[in-house]
Coordinates of C-alpha atoms in Angstrom, one line a residue:
X1 CA -1.4 -2.6 18.4
X2 CA -2.7 -0.6 15.4
X3 CA -5.8 -1.5 13.5
X4 CA -5.3 -0.6 9.9
X5 CA -8.1 -0.3 7.3
X6 CA -7.8 0.0 3.6
X7 CA -10.4 1.6 1.3
X8 CA -10.7 2.6 -2.3
X9 CA -10.6 -0.6 -4.1
X10 CA -13.1 -1.6 -6.8
X11 CA -13.7 -2.9 -10.3
X12 CA -12.2 -0.8 -13.0
X13 CA -11.3 -1.1 -16.7
X14 CA -7.7 -1.3 -18.0
X15 CA -6.2 2.2 -18.2
X16 CA -8.3 3.5 -15.3
X17 CA -7.0 4.9 -12.0
X18 CA -7.7 4.2 -8.4
X19 CA -6.5 5.7 -5.2
X20 CA -6.3 3.5 -2.2
X21 CA -6.3 4.8 1.4
X22 CA -4.9 3.4 4.6
X23 CA -5.9 4.7 7.9
X24 CA -6.2 3.6 11.5
X25 CA -8.9 3.9 14.1
X26 CA -6.5 3.9 16.9
X27 CA -3.7 6.4 17.3
X28 CA -1.7 7.7 14.4
X29 CA 0.3 6.3 11.5
X30 CA 2.6 9.4 11.2
X31 CA 5.5 8.0 13.1
X32 CA 5.8 4.7 11.3
X33 CA 6.6 3.4 7.9
X34 CA 3.6 2.2 6.0
X35 CA 3.9 -0.3 3.1
X36 CA 1.5 -1.4 0.4
X37 CA 1.5 -5.0 -0.6
X38 CA -0.7 -6.9 -3.0
X39 CA -1.6 -10.5 -3.6
X40 CA -3.0 -11.8 -6.9
X41 CA -5.0 -15.1 -6.9
X42 CA -2.7 -18.0 -6.9
X43 CA 0.4 -15.9 -6.5
X44 CA 2.6 -14.9 -3.6
X45 CA 2.3 -11.5 -1.9
X46 CA 4.5 -8.8 -3.3
X47 CA 5.6 -5.4 -2.2
X48 CA 4.4 -2.4 -4.0
X49 CA 5.7 0.7 -2.2
X50 CA 6.6 1.9 1.3
X51 CA 6.8 5.3 2.9
X52 CA 8.7 6.2 6.1
X53 CA 7.6 8.7 8.6
X54 CA 10.0 11.2 7.0
X55 CA 8.4 10.8 3.7
X56 CA 11.2 8.7 2.2
X57 CA 9.8 6.3 -0.3
X58 CA 10.8 2.8 -1.5
X59 CA 9.3 1.1 -4.5
X60 CA 9.8 -2.7 -4.2
X61 CA 9.9 -3.0 -8.0
X62 CA 11.2 -0.4 -10.4
X63 CA 8.2 -1.1 -12.7
X64 CA 5.9 0.2 -10.0
X65 CA 7.4 3.7 -10.1
X66 CA 5.9 4.7 -13.4
X67 CA 2.3 4.0 -12.5
X68 CA 2.0 3.9 -8.7
X69 CA 2.6 6.7 -6.3
X70 CA 2.6 6.4 -2.5
X71 CA 2.0 9.4 -0.3
X72 CA 0.9 10.4 3.1
X73 CA -1.2 13.1 4.7
X74 CA 0.1 13.8 8.2
X75 CA -3.0 15.9 9.1
X76 CA -5.2 13.0 8.3
X77 CA -2.8 10.3 9.4
X78 CA -3.5 8.5 6.1
X79 CA -1.3 6.9 3.5
X80 CA -2.4 6.7 -0.1
X81 CA -1.5 4.6 -3.1
X82 CA -2.4 6.3 -6.3
X83 CA -2.5 3.7 -9.1
X84 CA -2.7 4.9 -12.7
X85 CA -2.9 3.1 -16.1
X86 CA -4.1 0.0 -14.3
X87 CA -3.6 -3.3 -16.0
X88 CA -5.4 -6.6 -15.7
X89 CA -2.3 -8.0 -14.0
X90 CA -2.7 -5.4 -11.2
X91 CA -5.8 -7.4 -10.0
X92 CA -5.6 -8.6 -6.5
X93 CA -6.0 -7.8 -2.8
X94 CA -4.1 -4.8 -1.7
X95 CA -3.0 -4.5 1.9
X96 CA -1.4 -1.8 3.9
X97 CA 0.9 -2.7 6.7
X98 CA 2.8 -0.9 9.5
X99 CA 6.4 -1.3 10.6
X100 CA 6.9 -0.1 14.2
X101 CA 10.6 0.3 13.4
X102 CA 9.9 2.8 10.6
X103 CA 11.8 0.8 8.0
X104 CA 10.9 -0.2 4.5
X105 CA 12.1 -3.7 4.4
X106 CA 10.6 -7.0 3.5
X107 CA 7.0 -7.9 4.3
X108 CA 8.1 -9.8 7.4
X109 CA 9.2 -6.5 9.0
X110 CA 5.6 -5.3 9.0
X111 CA 3.7 -6.5 12.1
X112 CA 0.4 -4.8 11.7
X113 CA -1.8 -5.5 8.6
X114 CA -5.1 -4.4 7.4
X115 CA -7.8 -6.7 6.0
X116 CA -7.2 -5.6 2.4
X117 CA -9.2 -4.0 -0.3
X118 CA -9.9 -5.8 -3.6
X119 CA -8.8 -4.3 -6.9
X120 CA -10.1 -5.9 -10.0
X121 CA -9.1 -4.7 -13.4
X122 CA -11.2 -6.1 -16.2
X123 CA -12.6 -5.1 -19.5

């Protein structure tokens, strides 16, 4: 079992950037796919992006590609989500999750989840 923790959320203005981090206090993330998901108030959870151990990337929505970038640092066993040009509709709780099978499928494939970090975009 892996304990994931997210960091980097906060309150920002539209157009600002944030970089979220996902790390674990037990073991390494390097051999598994890590996905970023988000959930806005009153809405269903949606996938943002996923990165496999190989570095292969999946964006769950094409609209995410232009503003969000997922990456990983193997030396730090950390996965990042760089978010640029943030919009009010990006507000929500952002979660990272781990798929032991190293796939980038639906959220149900991910068995380990962090507690989330809040991103609020407001003027």
